């Protein structure tokens, strides 16, 4: 009954490889996010989609490409992985954009994917 | 600028004691939220306080908001070992479509 799920939980890979992380939410939410948490636990938003439409695209290298096949899924593909990409990546969702704009935007987080680039 | 900078960064207390942590921010906000992150897990929403509210309670949690000082505090009363976690504040600005998270407070409750 996991509300927001991510796969895989751990990902260890070599520099230069391409990898994907998948996220699914069964809460019926319209808005989904990707965050990156560094080793100091600082949480930074990367992308946000609302009903499959990109609404937030922070200053993220274009090696990172999100894809939302439907509003319940938001996947993250990373090309040419670098050492600095090592972090924990969190997917999250919230109810809808109107509530987000109005501030009623409690976010529900997935368990995270720990990416280690060697 | 980074919203939501908590202070102190780390707190170690005995079970049963109260834990207080603070958060400051720099711009006008619509609401402020607190989240908990247990080790190796995702963040869990604890409480939301709107900019026109000054205090809010939820179980053993008490949150205050002082918009004139641009600061908030989270008090956990009668702490338990299970409260050991990192606590983050996050601010929402109307129409900005995002939360800005602070750096987090590590709280360790010793049984």
mmCIF file of C-alpha atoms in Angstrom:
data_model
loop_
_atom_site.group_PDB
_atom_site.id
_atom_site.type_symbol
_atom_site.label_atom_id
_atom_site.label_comp_id
_atom_site.label_asym_id
_atom_site.label_seq_id
_atom_site.Cartn_x
_atom_site.Cartn_y
_atom_site.Cartn_z
ATOM 1 C CA UNK A 1 0.000 0.000 0.000
ATOM 2 C CA UNK A 2 2.996 2.265 -0.469
ATOM 3 C CA UNK A 3 1.790 5.728 -1.469
ATOM 4 C CA UNK A 4 4.897 6.850 -3.337
ATOM 5 C CA UNK A 5 7.268 4.150 -4.471
ATOM 6 C CA UNK A 6 10.647 4.343 -6.138
ATOM 7 C CA UNK A 7 12.841 1.771 -7.801
ATOM 8 C CA UNK A 8 15.566 0.880 -7.316
ATOM 9 C CA UNK A 9 16.329 1.677 -3.689
ATOM 10 C CA UNK A 10 20.062 1.433 -4.299
ATOM 11 C CA UNK A 11 21.953 2.040 -7.512
ATOM 12 C CA UNK A 12 25.696 1.599 -7.848
ATOM 13 C CA UNK A 13 27.211 2.305 -11.232
ATOM 14 C CA UNK A 14 30.329 3.432 -13.040
ATOM 15 C CA UNK A 15 31.017 6.938 -14.276
ATOM 16 C CA UNK A 16 29.764 7.488 -17.785
ATOM 17 C CA UNK A 17 26.881 5.052 -17.571
ATOM 18 C CA UNK A 18 23.233 5.910 -18.151
ATOM 19 C CA UNK A 19 20.661 4.969 -15.543
ATOM 20 C CA UNK A 20 16.992 5.482 -14.745
ATOM 21 C CA UNK A 21 15.005 5.766 -11.547
ATOM 22 C CA UNK A 22 11.291 5.105 -11.576
ATOM 23 C CA UNK A 23 8.609 6.641 -9.398
ATOM 24 C CA UNK A 24 4.954 5.846 -9.007
ATOM 25 C CA UNK A 25 2.276 7.295 -6.741
ATOM 26 C CA UNK A 26 -1.112 5.767 -6.038
ATOM 27 C CA UNK A 27 -2.546 8.782 -4.239
ATOM 28 C CA UNK A 28 -4.319 10.221 -7.241
ATOM 29 C CA UNK A 29 -2.158 13.343 -7.040
ATOM 30 C CA UNK A 30 -1.642 15.614 -10.016
ATOM 31 C CA UNK A 31 1.790 16.961 -9.133
ATOM 32 C CA UNK A 32 5.050 15.053 -8.806
ATOM 33 C CA UNK A 33 8.608 16.112 -7.995
ATOM 34 C CA UNK A 34 12.201 14.978 -8.054
ATOM 35 C CA UNK A 35 14.559 16.144 -5.305
ATOM 36 C CA UNK A 36 18.255 15.552 -4.785
ATOM 37 C CA UNK A 37 19.584 15.208 -1.226
ATOM 38 C CA UNK A 38 23.316 15.574 -0.829
ATOM 39 C CA UNK A 39 25.604 14.118 1.810
ATOM 40 C CA UNK A 40 24.836 17.039 4.136
ATOM 41 C CA UNK A 41 21.123 16.282 3.818
ATOM 42 C CA UNK A 42 20.416 19.452 1.892
ATOM 43 C CA UNK A 43 17.302 18.861 -0.202
ATOM 44 C CA UNK A 44 17.096 20.569 -3.554
ATOM 45 C CA UNK A 45 14.219 20.440 -6.003
ATOM 46 C CA UNK A 46 15.118 19.359 -9.511
ATOM 47 C CA UNK A 47 11.874 18.994 -11.443
ATOM 48 C CA UNK A 48 8.141 19.130 -11.000
ATOM 49 C CA UNK A 49 5.374 17.885 -13.239
ATOM 50 C CA UNK A 50 1.692 18.638 -13.039
ATOM 51 C CA UNK A 51 -0.574 16.325 -14.987
ATOM 52 C CA UNK A 52 2.352 15.228 -17.169
ATOM 53 C CA UNK A 53 3.380 18.828 -17.868
ATOM 54 C CA UNK A 54 6.755 20.164 -16.734
ATOM 55 C CA UNK A 55 6.262 23.127 -14.397
ATOM 56 C CA UNK A 56 9.567 23.375 -12.549
ATOM 57 C CA UNK A 57 12.941 22.811 -14.128
ATOM 58 C CA UNK A 58 15.708 24.004 -11.864
ATOM 59 C CA UNK A 59 19.264 24.561 -12.964
ATOM 60 C CA UNK A 60 20.000 20.927 -13.520
ATOM 61 C CA UNK A 61 22.469 19.586 -16.094
ATOM 62 C CA UNK A 62 20.687 18.455 -19.227
ATOM 63 C CA UNK A 63 22.077 14.992 -18.573
ATOM 64 C CA UNK A 64 19.054 14.693 -16.302
ATOM 65 C CA UNK A 65 15.810 14.126 -18.148
ATOM 66 C CA UNK A 66 12.495 13.549 -16.423
ATOM 67 C CA UNK A 67 9.654 11.784 -18.146
ATOM 68 C CA UNK A 68 6.040 11.520 -17.073
ATOM 69 C CA UNK A 69 4.124 8.920 -19.099
ATOM 70 C CA UNK A 70 1.019 9.607 -17.010
ATOM 71 C CA UNK A 71 0.233 11.606 -13.913
ATOM 72 C CA UNK A 72 0.933 8.651 -11.617
ATOM 73 C CA UNK A 73 4.477 8.163 -12.867
ATOM 74 C CA UNK A 74 7.544 10.372 -13.017
ATOM 75 C CA UNK A 75 10.794 8.750 -14.056
ATOM 76 C CA UNK A 76 14.270 10.243 -14.013
ATOM 77 C CA UNK A 77 16.865 9.326 -16.587
ATOM 78 C CA UNK A 78 20.475 10.323 -16.097
ATOM 79 C CA UNK A 79 23.004 10.184 -18.916
ATOM 80 C CA UNK A 80 26.790 10.077 -18.622
ATOM 81 C CA UNK A 81 26.814 9.760 -14.856
ATOM 82 C CA UNK A 82 29.438 11.751 -12.944
ATOM 83 C CA UNK A 83 30.906 11.323 -9.467
ATOM 84 C CA UNK A 84 29.016 14.423 -8.292
ATOM 85 C CA UNK A 85 25.715 12.805 -9.139
ATOM 86 C CA UNK A 86 26.113 10.538 -6.118
ATOM 87 C CA UNK A 87 23.268 11.423 -3.771
ATOM 88 C CA UNK A 88 19.885 10.252 -2.605
ATOM 89 C CA UNK A 89 17.110 11.077 -5.051
ATOM 90 C CA UNK A 90 13.592 11.472 -3.755
ATOM 91 C CA UNK A 91 10.358 11.448 -5.644
ATOM 92 C CA UNK A 92 7.384 13.226 -4.096
ATOM 93 C CA UNK A 93 3.820 14.078 -4.964
ATOM 94 C CA UNK A 94 1.192 16.574 -3.897
ATOM 95 C CA UNK A 95 -2.462 16.900 -4.590
ATOM 96 C CA UNK A 96 -2.804 19.480 -7.326
ATOM 97 C CA UNK A 97 -1.395 22.664 -8.694
ATOM 98 C CA UNK A 98 -4.178 24.871 -7.425
ATOM 99 C CA UNK A 99 -3.543 23.715 -3.900
ATOM 100 C CA UNK A 100 0.171 24.143 -4.488
ATOM 101 C CA UNK A 101 -0.275 27.725 -5.612
ATOM 102 C CA UNK A 102 -2.452 28.378 -2.607
ATOM 103 C CA UNK A 103 0.064 26.846 -0.287
ATOM 104 C CA UNK A 104 -1.951 23.777 0.695
ATOM 105 C CA UNK A 105 0.781 21.606 -0.672
ATOM 106 C CA UNK A 106 1.732 18.891 1.737
ATOM 107 C CA UNK A 107 4.136 16.650 -0.116
ATOM 108 C CA UNK A 108 4.360 12.899 0.141
ATOM 109 C CA UNK A 109 7.820 11.463 -0.347
ATOM 110 C CA UNK A 110 9.047 8.163 -1.651
ATOM 111 C CA UNK A 111 11.691 6.161 0.240
ATOM 112 C CA UNK A 112 14.536 7.487 -1.879
ATOM 113 C CA UNK A 113 17.065 5.995 -4.268
ATOM 114 C CA UNK A 114 20.676 6.070 -3.138
ATOM 115 C CA UNK A 115 22.820 6.539 -6.215
ATOM 116 C CA UNK A 116 26.535 5.862 -5.952
ATOM 117 C CA UNK A 117 28.726 6.646 -8.924
ATOM 118 C CA UNK A 118 32.166 5.015 -8.857
ATOM 119 C CA UNK B 1 18.404 32.900 -1.232
ATOM 120 C CA UNK B 2 17.874 29.722 0.774
ATOM 121 C CA UNK B 3 14.651 29.616 2.703
ATOM 122 C CA UNK B 4 14.382 27.869 5.992
ATOM 123 C CA UNK B 5 17.656 27.652 7.798
ATOM 124 C CA UNK B 6 17.276 25.677 11.001
ATOM 125 C CA UNK B 7 19.264 26.327 14.138
ATOM 126 C CA UNK B 8 20.684 24.382 15.963
ATOM 127 C CA UNK B 9 21.884 21.727 13.608
ATOM 128 C CA UNK B 10 22.110 18.856 16.075
ATOM 129 C CA UNK B 11 20.403 18.119 19.359
ATOM 130 C CA UNK B 12 20.869 15.233 21.732
ATOM 131 C CA UNK B 13 18.379 14.776 24.583
ATOM 132 C CA UNK B 14 17.160 12.201 27.047
ATOM 133 C CA UNK B 15 13.893 10.421 26.514
ATOM 134 C CA UNK B 16 11.070 12.335 28.159
ATOM 135 C CA UNK B 17 12.685 15.739 27.660
ATOM 136 C CA UNK B 18 11.381 18.360 25.292
ATOM 137 C CA UNK B 19 13.145 19.129 22.026
ATOM 138 C CA UNK B 20 12.992 22.558 20.446
ATOM 139 C CA UNK B 21 14.347 23.504 17.063
ATOM 140 C CA UNK B 22 14.146 26.717 15.113
ATOM 141 C CA UNK B 23 13.854 27.741 11.519
ATOM 142 C CA UNK B 24 14.401 31.112 9.921
ATOM 143 C CA UNK B 25 13.545 32.258 6.442
ATOM 144 C CA UNK B 26 14.148 35.304 4.336
ATOM 145 C CA UNK B 27 11.079 36.192 2.255
ATOM 146 C CA UNK B 28 7.331 36.482 2.809
ATOM 147 C CA UNK B 29 5.631 33.127 2.867
ATOM 148 C CA UNK B 30 2.208 31.613 2.470
ATOM 149 C CA UNK B 31 2.821 28.788 4.894
ATOM 150 C CA UNK B 32 5.568 26.916 6.640
ATOM 151 C CA UNK B 33 5.719 23.167 7.042
ATOM 152 C CA UNK B 34 7.740 20.794 9.158
ATOM 153 C CA UNK B 35 8.852 17.371 7.959
ATOM 154 C CA UNK B 36 10.578 14.487 9.683
ATOM 155 C CA UNK B 37 13.107 12.191 8.043
ATOM 156 C CA UNK B 38 14.102 8.982 9.757
ATOM 157 C CA UNK B 39 17.445 7.529 8.799
ATOM 158 C CA UNK B 40 17.350 6.001 5.332
ATOM 159 C CA UNK B 41 13.752 7.029 4.709
ATOM 160 C CA UNK B 42 11.806 9.679 2.877
ATOM 161 C CA UNK B 43 10.419 12.829 4.462
ATOM 162 C CA UNK B 44 7.119 12.689 6.275
ATOM 163 C CA UNK B 45 4.893 15.734 6.650
ATOM 164 C CA UNK B 46 4.265 16.664 10.291
ATOM 165 C CA UNK B 47 2.419 19.944 10.406
ATOM 166 C CA UNK B 48 1.584 23.018 8.344
ATOM 167 C CA UNK B 49 1.139 26.502 9.750
ATOM 168 C CA UNK B 50 -0.270 29.305 7.635
ATOM 169 C CA UNK B 51 1.151 32.802 7.590
ATOM 170 C CA UNK B 52 -1.883 34.167 9.471
ATOM 171 C CA UNK B 53 -1.482 31.618 12.277
ATOM 172 C CA UNK B 54 0.811 32.039 15.249
ATOM 173 C CA UNK B 55 0.670 28.647 16.897
ATOM 174 C CA UNK B 56 -0.506 25.180 16.035
ATOM 175 C CA UNK B 57 -0.605 21.889 17.882
ATOM 176 C CA UNK B 58 -0.669 18.316 16.707
ATOM 177 C CA UNK B 59 -0.288 15.617 19.340
ATOM 178 C CA UNK B 60 3.080 16.166 21.016
ATOM 179 C CA UNK B 61 4.080 18.753 18.421
ATOM 180 C CA UNK B 62 3.764 22.476 18.869
ATOM 181 C CA UNK B 63 4.704 24.860 16.095
ATOM 182 C CA UNK B 64 4.954 28.615 16.354
ATOM 183 C CA UNK B 65 5.353 31.123 13.580
ATOM 184 C CA UNK B 66 6.556 34.689 13.929
ATOM 185 C CA UNK B 67 6.250 36.366 10.556
ATOM 186 C CA UNK B 68 7.698 39.624 11.853
ATOM 187 C CA UNK B 69 10.917 37.799 12.720
ATOM 188 C CA UNK B 70 10.564 35.362 9.836
ATOM 189 C CA UNK B 71 11.073 32.427 12.125
ATOM 190 C CA UNK B 72 9.356 29.294 13.321
ATOM 191 C CA UNK B 73 9.964 26.806 16.085
ATOM 192 C CA UNK B 74 9.033 23.176 16.466
ATOM 193 C CA UNK B 75 8.646 21.768 19.963
ATOM 194 C CA UNK B 76 8.387 18.045 20.576
ATOM 195 C CA UNK B 77 7.192 17.355 24.092
ATOM 196 C CA UNK B 78 7.953 14.224 26.097
ATOM 197 C CA UNK B 79 10.352 12.949 23.465
ATOM 198 C CA UNK B 80 10.667 9.276 22.657
ATOM 199 C CA UNK B 81 13.469 7.256 21.123
ATOM 200 C CA UNK B 82 11.327 6.974 17.995
ATOM 201 C CA UNK B 83 11.534 10.760 17.581
ATOM 202 C CA UNK B 84 15.191 10.356 16.633
ATOM 203 C CA UNK B 85 15.286 11.813 13.140
ATOM 204 C CA UNK B 86 16.158 14.862 11.077
ATOM 205 C CA UNK B 87 13.576 17.620 11.076
ATOM 206 C CA UNK B 88 13.203 20.012 8.175
ATOM 207 C CA UNK B 89 11.206 23.160 7.793
ATOM 208 C CA UNK B 90 9.968 24.125 4.352
ATOM 209 C CA UNK B 91 8.401 27.355 3.190
ATOM 210 C CA UNK B 92 5.790 27.923 0.525
ATOM 211 C CA UNK B 93 5.374 31.148 -1.353
ATOM 212 C CA UNK B 94 2.048 31.715 -3.080
ATOM 213 C CA UNK B 95 2.246 30.948 -6.776
ATOM 214 C CA UNK B 96 5.807 29.690 -6.587
ATOM 215 C CA UNK B 97 4.714 26.076 -6.993
ATOM 216 C CA UNK B 98 7.421 24.714 -4.754
ATOM 217 C CA UNK B 99 8.643 24.231 -1.213
ATOM 218 C CA UNK B 100 12.030 25.523 -0.162
ATOM 219 C CA UNK B 101 13.588 23.189 2.372
ATOM 220 C CA UNK B 102 16.082 24.136 5.042
ATOM 221 C CA UNK B 103 19.130 22.175 6.044
ATOM 222 C CA UNK B 104 17.551 20.131 8.783
ATOM 223 C CA UNK B 105 18.026 19.533 12.482
ATOM 224 C CA UNK B 106 19.339 16.181 13.638
ATOM 225 C CA UNK B 107 17.617 15.126 16.858
ATOM 226 C CA UNK B 108 18.846 12.148 18.848
ATOM 227 C CA UNK B 109 16.687 10.939 21.715
ATOM 228 C CA UNK B 110 18.607 8.741 24.120
ATOM 229 C CA UNK B 111 16.503 6.027 25.775
#
